[in-house]
Tab-separated table of C-alpha atoms in Angstrom:
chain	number	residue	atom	x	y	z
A	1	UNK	CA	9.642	-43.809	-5.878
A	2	UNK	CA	7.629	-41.071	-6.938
A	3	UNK	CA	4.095	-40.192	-5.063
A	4	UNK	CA	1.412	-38.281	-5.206
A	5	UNK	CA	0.068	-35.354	-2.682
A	6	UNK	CA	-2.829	-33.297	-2.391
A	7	UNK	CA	-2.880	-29.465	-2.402
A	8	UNK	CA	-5.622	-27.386	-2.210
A	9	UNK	CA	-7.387	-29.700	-4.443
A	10	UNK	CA	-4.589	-29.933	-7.492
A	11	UNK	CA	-1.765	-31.948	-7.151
A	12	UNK	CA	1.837	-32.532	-7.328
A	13	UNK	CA	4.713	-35.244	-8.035
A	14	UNK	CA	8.616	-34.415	-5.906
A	15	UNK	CA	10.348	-34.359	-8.881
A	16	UNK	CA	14.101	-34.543	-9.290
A	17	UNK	CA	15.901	-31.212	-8.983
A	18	UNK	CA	19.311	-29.687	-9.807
A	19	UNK	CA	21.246	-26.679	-8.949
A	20	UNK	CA	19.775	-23.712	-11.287
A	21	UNK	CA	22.977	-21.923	-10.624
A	22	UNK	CA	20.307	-18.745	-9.850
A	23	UNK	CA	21.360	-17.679	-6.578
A	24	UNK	CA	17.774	-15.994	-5.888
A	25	UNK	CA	15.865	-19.193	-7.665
A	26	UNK	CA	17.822	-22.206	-5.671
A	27	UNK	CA	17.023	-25.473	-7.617
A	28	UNK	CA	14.887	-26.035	-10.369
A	29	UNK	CA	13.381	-29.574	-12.481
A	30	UNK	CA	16.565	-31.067	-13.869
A	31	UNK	CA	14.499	-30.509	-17.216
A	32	UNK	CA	13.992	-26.851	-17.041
A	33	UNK	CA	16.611	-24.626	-18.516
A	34	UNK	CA	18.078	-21.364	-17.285
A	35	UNK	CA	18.378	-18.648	-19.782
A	36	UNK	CA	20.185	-14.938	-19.864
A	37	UNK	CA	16.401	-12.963	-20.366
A	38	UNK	CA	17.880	-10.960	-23.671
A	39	UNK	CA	17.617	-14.366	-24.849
A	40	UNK	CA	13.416	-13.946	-24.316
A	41	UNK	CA	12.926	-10.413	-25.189
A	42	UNK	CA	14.308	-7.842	-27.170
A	43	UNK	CA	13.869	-3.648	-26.571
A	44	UNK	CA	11.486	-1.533	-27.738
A	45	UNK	CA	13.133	2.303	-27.727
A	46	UNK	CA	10.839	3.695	-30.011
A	47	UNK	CA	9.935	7.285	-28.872
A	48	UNK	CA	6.316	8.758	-29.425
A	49	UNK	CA	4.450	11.587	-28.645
A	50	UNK	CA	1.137	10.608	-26.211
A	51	UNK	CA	-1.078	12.708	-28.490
A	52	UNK	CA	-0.816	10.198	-31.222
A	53	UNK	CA	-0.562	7.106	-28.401
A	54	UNK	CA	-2.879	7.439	-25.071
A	55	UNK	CA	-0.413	7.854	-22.132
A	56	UNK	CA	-0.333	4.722	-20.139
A	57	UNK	CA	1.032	4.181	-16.514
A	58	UNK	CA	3.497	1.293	-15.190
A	59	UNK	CA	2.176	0.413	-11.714
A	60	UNK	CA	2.536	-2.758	-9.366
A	61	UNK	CA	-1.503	-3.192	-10.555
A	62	UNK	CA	0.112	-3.361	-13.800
A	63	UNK	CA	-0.229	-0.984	-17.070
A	64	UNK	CA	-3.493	0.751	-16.712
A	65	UNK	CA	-4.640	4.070	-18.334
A	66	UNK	CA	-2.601	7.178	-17.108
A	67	UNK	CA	-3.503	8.148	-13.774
A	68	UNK	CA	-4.992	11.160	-12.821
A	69	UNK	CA	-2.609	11.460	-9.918
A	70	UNK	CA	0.577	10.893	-12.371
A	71	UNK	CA	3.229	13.485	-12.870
A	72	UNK	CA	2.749	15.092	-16.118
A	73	UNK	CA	4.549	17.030	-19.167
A	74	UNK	CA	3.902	19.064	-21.913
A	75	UNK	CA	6.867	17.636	-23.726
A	76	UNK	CA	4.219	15.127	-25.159
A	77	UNK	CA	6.912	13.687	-27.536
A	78	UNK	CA	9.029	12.133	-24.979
A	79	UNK	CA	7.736	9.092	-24.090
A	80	UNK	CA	8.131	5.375	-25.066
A	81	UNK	CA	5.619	3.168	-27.490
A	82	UNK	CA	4.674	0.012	-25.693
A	83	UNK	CA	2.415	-2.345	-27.947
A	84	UNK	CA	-0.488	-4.893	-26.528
A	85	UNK	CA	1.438	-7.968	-25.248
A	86	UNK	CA	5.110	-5.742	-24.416
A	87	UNK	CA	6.017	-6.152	-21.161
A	88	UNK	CA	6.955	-3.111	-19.126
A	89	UNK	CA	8.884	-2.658	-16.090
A	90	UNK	CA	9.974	1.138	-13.901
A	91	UNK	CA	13.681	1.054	-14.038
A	92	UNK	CA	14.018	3.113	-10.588
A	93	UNK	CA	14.268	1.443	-7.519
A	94	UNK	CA	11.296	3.549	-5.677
A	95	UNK	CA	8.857	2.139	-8.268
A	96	UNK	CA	9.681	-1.775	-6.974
A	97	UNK	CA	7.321	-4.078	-8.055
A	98	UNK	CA	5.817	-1.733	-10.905
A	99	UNK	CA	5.712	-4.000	-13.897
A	100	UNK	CA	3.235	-5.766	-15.948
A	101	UNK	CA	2.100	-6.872	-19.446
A	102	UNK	CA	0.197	-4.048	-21.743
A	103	UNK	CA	-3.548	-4.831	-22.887
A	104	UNK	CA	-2.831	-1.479	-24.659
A	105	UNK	CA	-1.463	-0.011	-27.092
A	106	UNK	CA	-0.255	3.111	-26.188
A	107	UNK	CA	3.095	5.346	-24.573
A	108	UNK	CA	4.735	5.430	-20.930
A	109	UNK	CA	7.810	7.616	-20.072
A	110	UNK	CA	10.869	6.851	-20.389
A	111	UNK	CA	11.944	6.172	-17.068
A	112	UNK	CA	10.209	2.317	-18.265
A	113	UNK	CA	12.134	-0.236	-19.919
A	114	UNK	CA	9.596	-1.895	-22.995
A	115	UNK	CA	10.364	-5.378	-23.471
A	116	UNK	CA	8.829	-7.385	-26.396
A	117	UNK	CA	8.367	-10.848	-26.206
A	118	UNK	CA	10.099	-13.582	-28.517
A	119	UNK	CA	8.024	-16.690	-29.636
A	120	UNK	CA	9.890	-19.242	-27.662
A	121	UNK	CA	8.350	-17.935	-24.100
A	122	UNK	CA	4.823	-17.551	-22.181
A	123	UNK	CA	4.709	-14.116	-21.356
A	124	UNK	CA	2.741	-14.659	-18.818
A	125	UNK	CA	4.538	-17.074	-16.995
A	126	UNK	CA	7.506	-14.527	-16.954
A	127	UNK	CA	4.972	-12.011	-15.499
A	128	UNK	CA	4.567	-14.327	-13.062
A	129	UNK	CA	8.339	-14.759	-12.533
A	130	UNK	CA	9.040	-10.819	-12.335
A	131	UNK	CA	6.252	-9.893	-9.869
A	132	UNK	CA	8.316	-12.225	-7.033
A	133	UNK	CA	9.998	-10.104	-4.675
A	134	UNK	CA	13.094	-12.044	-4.929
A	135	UNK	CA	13.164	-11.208	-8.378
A	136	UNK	CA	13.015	-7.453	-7.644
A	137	UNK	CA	15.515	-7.734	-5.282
A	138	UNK	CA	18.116	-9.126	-8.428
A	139	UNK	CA	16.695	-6.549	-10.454
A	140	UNK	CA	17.835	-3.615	-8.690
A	141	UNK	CA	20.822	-5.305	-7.594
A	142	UNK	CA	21.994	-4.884	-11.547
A	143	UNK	CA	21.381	-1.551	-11.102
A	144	UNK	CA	23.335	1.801	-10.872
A	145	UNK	CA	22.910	4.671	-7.733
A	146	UNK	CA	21.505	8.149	-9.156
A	147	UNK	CA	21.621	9.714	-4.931
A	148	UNK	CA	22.378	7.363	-1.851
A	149	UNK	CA	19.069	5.101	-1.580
A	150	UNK	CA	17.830	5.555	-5.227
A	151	UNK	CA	19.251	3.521	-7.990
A	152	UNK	CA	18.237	2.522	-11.369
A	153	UNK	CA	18.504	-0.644	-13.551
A	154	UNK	CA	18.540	0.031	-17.660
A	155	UNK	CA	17.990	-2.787	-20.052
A	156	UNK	CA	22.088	-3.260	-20.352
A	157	UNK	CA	22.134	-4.359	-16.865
A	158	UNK	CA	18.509	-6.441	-17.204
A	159	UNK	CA	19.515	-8.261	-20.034
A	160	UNK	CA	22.282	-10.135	-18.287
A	161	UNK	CA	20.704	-11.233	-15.056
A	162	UNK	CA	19.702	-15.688	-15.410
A	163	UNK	CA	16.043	-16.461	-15.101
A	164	UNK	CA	14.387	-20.134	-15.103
A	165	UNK	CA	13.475	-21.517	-18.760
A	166	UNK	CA	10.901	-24.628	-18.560
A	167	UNK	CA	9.692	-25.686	-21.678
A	168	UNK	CA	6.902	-23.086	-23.525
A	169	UNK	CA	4.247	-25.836	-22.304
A	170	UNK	CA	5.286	-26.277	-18.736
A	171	UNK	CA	5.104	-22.109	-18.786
A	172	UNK	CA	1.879	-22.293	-20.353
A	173	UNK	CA	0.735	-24.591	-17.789
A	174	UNK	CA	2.035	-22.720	-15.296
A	175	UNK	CA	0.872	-19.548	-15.916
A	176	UNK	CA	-2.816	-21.108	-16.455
A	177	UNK	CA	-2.722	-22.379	-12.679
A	178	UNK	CA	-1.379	-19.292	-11.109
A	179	UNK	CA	-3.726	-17.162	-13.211
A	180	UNK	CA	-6.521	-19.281	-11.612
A	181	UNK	CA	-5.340	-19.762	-8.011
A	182	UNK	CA	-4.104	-16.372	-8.020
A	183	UNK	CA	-7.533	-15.073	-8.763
A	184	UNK	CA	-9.269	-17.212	-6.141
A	185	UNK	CA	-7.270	-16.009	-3.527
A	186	UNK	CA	-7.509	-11.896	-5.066
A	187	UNK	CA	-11.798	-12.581	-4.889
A	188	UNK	CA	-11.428	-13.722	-0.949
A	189	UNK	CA	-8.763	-10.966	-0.497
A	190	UNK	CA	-11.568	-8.284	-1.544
A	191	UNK	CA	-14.176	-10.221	0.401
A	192	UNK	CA	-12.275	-9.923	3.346
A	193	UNK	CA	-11.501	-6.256	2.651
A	194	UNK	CA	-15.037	-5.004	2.092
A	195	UNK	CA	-15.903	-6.387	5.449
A	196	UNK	CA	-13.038	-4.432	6.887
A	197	UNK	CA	-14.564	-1.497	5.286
A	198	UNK	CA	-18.246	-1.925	6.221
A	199	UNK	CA	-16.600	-2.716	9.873
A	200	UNK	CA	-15.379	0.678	9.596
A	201	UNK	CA	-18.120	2.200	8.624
A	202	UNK	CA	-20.023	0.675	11.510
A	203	UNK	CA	-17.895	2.162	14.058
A	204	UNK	CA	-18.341	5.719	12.964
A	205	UNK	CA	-22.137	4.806	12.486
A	206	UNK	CA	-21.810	4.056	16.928
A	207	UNK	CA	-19.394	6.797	17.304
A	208	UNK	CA	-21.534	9.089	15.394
A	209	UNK	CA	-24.708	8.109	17.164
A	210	UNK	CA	-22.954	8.507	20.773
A	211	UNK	CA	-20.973	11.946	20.123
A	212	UNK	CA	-24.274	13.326	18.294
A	213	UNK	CA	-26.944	12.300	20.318
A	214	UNK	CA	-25.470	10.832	23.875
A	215	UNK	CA	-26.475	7.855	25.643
A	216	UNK	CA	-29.601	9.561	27.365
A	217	UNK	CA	-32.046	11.187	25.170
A	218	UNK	CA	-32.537	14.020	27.880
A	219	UNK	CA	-29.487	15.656	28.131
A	220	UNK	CA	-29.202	18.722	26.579
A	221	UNK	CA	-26.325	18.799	23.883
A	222	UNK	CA	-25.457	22.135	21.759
A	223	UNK	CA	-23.890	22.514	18.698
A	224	UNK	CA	-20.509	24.476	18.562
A	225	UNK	CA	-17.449	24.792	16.590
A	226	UNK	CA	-14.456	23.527	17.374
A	227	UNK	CA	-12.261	26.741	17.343
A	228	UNK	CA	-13.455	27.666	20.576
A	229	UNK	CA	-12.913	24.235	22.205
A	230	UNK	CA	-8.754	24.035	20.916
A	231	UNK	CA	-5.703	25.846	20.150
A	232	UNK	CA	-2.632	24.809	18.430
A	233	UNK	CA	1.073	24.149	19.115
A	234	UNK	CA	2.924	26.976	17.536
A	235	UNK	CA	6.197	26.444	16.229
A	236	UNK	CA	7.259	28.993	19.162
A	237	UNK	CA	6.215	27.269	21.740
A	238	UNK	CA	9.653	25.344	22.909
A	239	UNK	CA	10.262	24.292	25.824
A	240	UNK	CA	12.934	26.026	28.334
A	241	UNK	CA	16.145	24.324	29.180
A	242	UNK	CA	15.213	23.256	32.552
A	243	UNK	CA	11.990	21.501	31.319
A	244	UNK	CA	13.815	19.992	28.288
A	245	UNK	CA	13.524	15.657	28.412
A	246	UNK	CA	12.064	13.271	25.804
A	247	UNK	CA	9.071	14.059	23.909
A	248	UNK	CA	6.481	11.810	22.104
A	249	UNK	CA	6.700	12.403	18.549
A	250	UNK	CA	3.903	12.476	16.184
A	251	UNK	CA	3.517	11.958	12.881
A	252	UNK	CA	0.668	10.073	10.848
A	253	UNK	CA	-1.203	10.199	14.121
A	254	UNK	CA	0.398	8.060	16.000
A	255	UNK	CA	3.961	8.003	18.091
A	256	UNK	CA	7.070	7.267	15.635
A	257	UNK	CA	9.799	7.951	18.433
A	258	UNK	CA	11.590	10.610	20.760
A	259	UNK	CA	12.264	14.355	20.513
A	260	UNK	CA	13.096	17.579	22.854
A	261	UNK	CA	11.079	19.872	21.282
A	262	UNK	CA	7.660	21.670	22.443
A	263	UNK	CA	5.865	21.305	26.210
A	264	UNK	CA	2.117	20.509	26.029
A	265	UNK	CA	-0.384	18.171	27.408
A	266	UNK	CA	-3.985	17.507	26.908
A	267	UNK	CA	-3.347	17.521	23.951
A	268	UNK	CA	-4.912	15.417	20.351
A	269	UNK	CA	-2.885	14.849	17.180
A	270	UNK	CA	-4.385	15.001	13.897
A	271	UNK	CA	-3.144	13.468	10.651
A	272	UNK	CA	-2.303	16.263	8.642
A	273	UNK	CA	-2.090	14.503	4.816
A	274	UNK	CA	-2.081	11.443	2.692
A	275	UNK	CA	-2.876	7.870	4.257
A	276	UNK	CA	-3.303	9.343	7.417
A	277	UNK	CA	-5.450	12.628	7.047
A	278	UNK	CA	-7.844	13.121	9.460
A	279	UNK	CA	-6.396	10.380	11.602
A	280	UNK	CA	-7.064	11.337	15.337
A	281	UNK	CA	-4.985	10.098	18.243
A	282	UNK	CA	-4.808	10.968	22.092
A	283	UNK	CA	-1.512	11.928	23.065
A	284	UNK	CA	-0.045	10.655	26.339
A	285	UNK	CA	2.759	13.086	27.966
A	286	UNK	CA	4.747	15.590	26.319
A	287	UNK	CA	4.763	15.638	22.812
A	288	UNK	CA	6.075	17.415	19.655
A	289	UNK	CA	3.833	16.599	16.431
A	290	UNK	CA	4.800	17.086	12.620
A	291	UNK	CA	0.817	17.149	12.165
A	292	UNK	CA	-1.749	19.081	13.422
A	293	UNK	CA	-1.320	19.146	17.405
A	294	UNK	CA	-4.320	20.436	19.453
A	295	UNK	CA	-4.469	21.709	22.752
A	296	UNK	CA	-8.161	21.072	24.164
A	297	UNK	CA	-9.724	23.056	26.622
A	298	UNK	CA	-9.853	21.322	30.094
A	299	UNK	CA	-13.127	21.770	30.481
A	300	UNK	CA	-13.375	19.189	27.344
A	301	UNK	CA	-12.571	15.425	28.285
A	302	UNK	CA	-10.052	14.534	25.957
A	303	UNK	CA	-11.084	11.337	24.830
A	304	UNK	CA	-14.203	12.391	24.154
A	305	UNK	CA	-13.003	15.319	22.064
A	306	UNK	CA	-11.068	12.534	20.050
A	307	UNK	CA	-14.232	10.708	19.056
A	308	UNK	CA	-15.874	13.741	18.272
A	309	UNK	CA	-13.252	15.034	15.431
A	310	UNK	CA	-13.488	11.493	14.375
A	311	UNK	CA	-17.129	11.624	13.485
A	312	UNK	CA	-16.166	14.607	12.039
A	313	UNK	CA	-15.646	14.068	7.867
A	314	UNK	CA	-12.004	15.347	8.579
A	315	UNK	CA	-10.636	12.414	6.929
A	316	UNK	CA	-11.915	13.991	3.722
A	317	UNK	CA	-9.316	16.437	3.723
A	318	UNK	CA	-9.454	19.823	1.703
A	319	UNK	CA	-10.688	18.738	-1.505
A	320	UNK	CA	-9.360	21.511	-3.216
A	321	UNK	CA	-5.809	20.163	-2.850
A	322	UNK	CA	-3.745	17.671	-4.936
A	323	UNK	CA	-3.913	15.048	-2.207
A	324	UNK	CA	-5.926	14.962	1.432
A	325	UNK	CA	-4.998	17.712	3.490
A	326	UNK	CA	-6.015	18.871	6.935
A	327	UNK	CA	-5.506	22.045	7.717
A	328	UNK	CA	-5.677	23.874	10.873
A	329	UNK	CA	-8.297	26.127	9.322
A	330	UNK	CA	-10.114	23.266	8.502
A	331	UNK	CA	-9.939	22.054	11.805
A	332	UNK	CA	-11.796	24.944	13.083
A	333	UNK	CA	-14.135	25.774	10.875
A	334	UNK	CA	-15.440	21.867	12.172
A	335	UNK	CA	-18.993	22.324	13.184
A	336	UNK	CA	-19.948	19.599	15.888
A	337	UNK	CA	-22.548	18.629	18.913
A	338	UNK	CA	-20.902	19.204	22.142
A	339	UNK	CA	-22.086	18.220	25.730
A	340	UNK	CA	-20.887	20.842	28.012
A	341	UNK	CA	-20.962	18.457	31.263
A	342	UNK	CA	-17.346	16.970	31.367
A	343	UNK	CA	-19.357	13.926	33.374
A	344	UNK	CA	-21.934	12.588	30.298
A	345	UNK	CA	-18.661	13.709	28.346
A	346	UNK	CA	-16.603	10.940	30.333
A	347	UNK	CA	-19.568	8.238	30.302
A	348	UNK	CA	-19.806	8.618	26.353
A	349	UNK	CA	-15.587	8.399	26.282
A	350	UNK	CA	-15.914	5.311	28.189
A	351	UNK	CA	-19.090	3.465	26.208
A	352	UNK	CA	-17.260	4.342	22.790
A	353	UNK	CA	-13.717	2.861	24.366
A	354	UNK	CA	-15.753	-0.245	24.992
A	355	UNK	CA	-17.724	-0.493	21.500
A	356	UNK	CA	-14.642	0.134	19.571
A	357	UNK	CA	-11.946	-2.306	21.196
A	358	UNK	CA	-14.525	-4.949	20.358
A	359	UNK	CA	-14.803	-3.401	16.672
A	360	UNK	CA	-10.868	-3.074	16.297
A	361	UNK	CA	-10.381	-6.386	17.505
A	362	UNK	CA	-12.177	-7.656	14.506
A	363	UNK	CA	-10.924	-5.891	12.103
A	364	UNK	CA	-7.613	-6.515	13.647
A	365	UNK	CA	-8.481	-9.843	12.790
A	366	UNK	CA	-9.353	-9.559	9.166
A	367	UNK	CA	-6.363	-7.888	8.838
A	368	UNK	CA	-4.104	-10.494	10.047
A	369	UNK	CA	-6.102	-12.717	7.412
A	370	UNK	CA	-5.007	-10.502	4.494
A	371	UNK	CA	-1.555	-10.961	5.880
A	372	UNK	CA	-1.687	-14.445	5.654
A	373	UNK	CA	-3.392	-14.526	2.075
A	374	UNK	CA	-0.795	-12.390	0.873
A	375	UNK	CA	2.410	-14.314	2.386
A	376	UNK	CA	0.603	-17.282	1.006
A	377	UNK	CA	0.120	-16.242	-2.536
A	378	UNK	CA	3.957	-14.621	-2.529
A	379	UNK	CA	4.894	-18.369	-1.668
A	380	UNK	CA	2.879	-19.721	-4.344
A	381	UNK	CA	3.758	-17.815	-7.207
A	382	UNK	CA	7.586	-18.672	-6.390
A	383	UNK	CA	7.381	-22.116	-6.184
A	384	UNK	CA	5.646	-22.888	-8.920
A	385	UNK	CA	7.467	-20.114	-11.004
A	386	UNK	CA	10.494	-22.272	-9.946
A	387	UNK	CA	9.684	-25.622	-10.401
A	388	UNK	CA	9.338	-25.992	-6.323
A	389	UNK	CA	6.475	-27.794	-7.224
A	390	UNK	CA	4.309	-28.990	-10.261
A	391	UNK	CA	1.008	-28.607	-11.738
């Protein structure tokens, strides 16, 4: 018998289920269809130059207006037309997940297979479908190595692999829900992250406040620059044989494994580029660092010294430069406030270790939530995109 159960308000019916003969799908309604997808789109290979078409970029946000950061040409005539309603997905395996349906009309390059849509499907339902990691995981399965641990997957391969074919209404219907749930749980996603990000912005306001202007009003404080507080590890400074043993190593600001490389101590690392520019860590023992590595005076406390460069607008980068960039130039051309007693130096270290673990533990927090929204809405979009369960 069948019954009913709630979920998150909508609701469901079990509903008899057969084998899909998908290996990556499992079973689906015994009244949905499977279907080869060259049986629900046909290519588009029509080449165009983006001076009569606006460039357009394939990313896993979907097909928005070229990006500024994109890699560009001035062969302006090779690249593919895509029309408003194609569907578009990167062929090479480091672009996973970079698909979507064009509001545009306009050109990509040709590394993107253009799919347009036959009448007998919801396109948006199979947008749905293709955005599933499982499905990305068949789609580059089809394809073909260029080097070791990049392949690609052309529309030969693509048009072969099985996908799930309810009826155009049950895709229609579908597609409405997810479009709607989907969106409720992208709103809370970017609640959650703009409190991570005012969070954030709190703790530099109380790191800023303690490095700048110390927890008593009376000491004196002086400013200084930060070339005459550090030096840096030179690629000449290895260690000797008999001090050789494992090393701490660096990179993004933070310890990725083991070395034998150089012999310092008291020392900070600084995130050199991307993601992690500016990114300032203590380092505990011996370390070799792929980013900026600084030795800091002893008369300097070295936690202290941390939360100093991180008040710092480091994490800025040089703006002059394609992406963020910290140089060691940069680094010490830093103007800052400086105690010079190594006691209020300590006292500050040790408030700001306090006032932070609180903060991080928060944001910590939020952060786990955005874990579990996204798991949640992967699981979503499959099962309803496979008839696990029904509008």
């Amino acid at each position: 018998m069948l019954t009913t159960s709630e979920n998150n308000g909508d609701y469901y019916m079990p509903i008899n289920m057969k084998d899909s003969g998908i290996e990556w799908v499992g079973k689906i309604p015994k009244d949905w269809d499977a279907a080869k997808i060259a049986a629900l789109y046909s290519l588009r290979n029509t080449k165009v130059s983006d001076e009569d078409y606006p460039p357009l970029s394939v990313t896993m946000q979907g097909i928005l207006p070229q990006l500024d950061t994109a890699a560009k040409t001035n062969d302006h005539d090779n690249r593919k037309l895509i029309k408003k309603g194609d569907f578009a997905i990167n062929s090479r395996s480091d672009r996973r997940g970079s698909c979507g349906i064009s509001k545009y009309d306009g050109s990509v390059s040709l590394i993107n297979t253009v799919l347009k849509p036959n009448r007998t499907m919801n396109s948006r339902y199979y947008n749905w479908l293709f955005h599933t990691p499982l499905f990305s995981d068949e789609f580059y399965k089809w394809g073909h190595g260029i080097v070791d641990d990049l392949w690609t997957t052309n529309w030969q391969d693509m048009k072969k692999i099985t996908v799930p074919y309810p009826s155009p209404e049950i895709q229609e219907k579908i597609a409405t829900y997810l479009d709607r749930k989907c969106s409720e749980i992208d709103t809370l996603r970017a609640d959650i992250e703009k409190e991570i990000a005012t969070l954030e912005e709190y703790k530099k306001s109380v790191i800023t406040e303690a490095v700048t202007k110390g927890l008593n009003p009376n000491v004196e404080m002086k400013e200084s620059n930060l070339k005459y507080l550090i030096s840096f590890i030179r690629s000449g400074d290895a260690v000797s044989a008999e001090e050789e043993g494992d090393y701490i190593v660096y990179g993004g600001g933070k310890p990725i494994g083991k070395t034998k490389k150089y012999n310092t101590e008291h020392c900070l690392i600084v995130g050199r580029v991307g993601a992690n520019c500016g990114c300032v860590t203590v380092a505990e023992g011996k370390v070799w660092a792929t980013d900026n590595a600084l030795i800091v005076n002893t008369n300097y406390d070295l936690h202290y010294l941390g939360y100093v460069l991180n008040s710092t607008d480091l994490r800025r980068g040089d703006e002059s430069t394609a992406q963020p960039l910290v140089t060691s130039g940069k680094i010490k051309n830093t103007k800052t406030v400086i105690t010079f007693d190594i006691d209020v130096q300590k006292q500050i270290a040790d408030y700001l270790d306090k006032q932070c673990t609180k903060i991080n533990s928060t944001i910590k927090l939020k952060h786990k939530q955005l874990d579990v929204l996204d798991a949640y809405k992967k699981n979503l979009i499959y099962e309803y995109v496979t008839g696990k369960k029904e509008v």
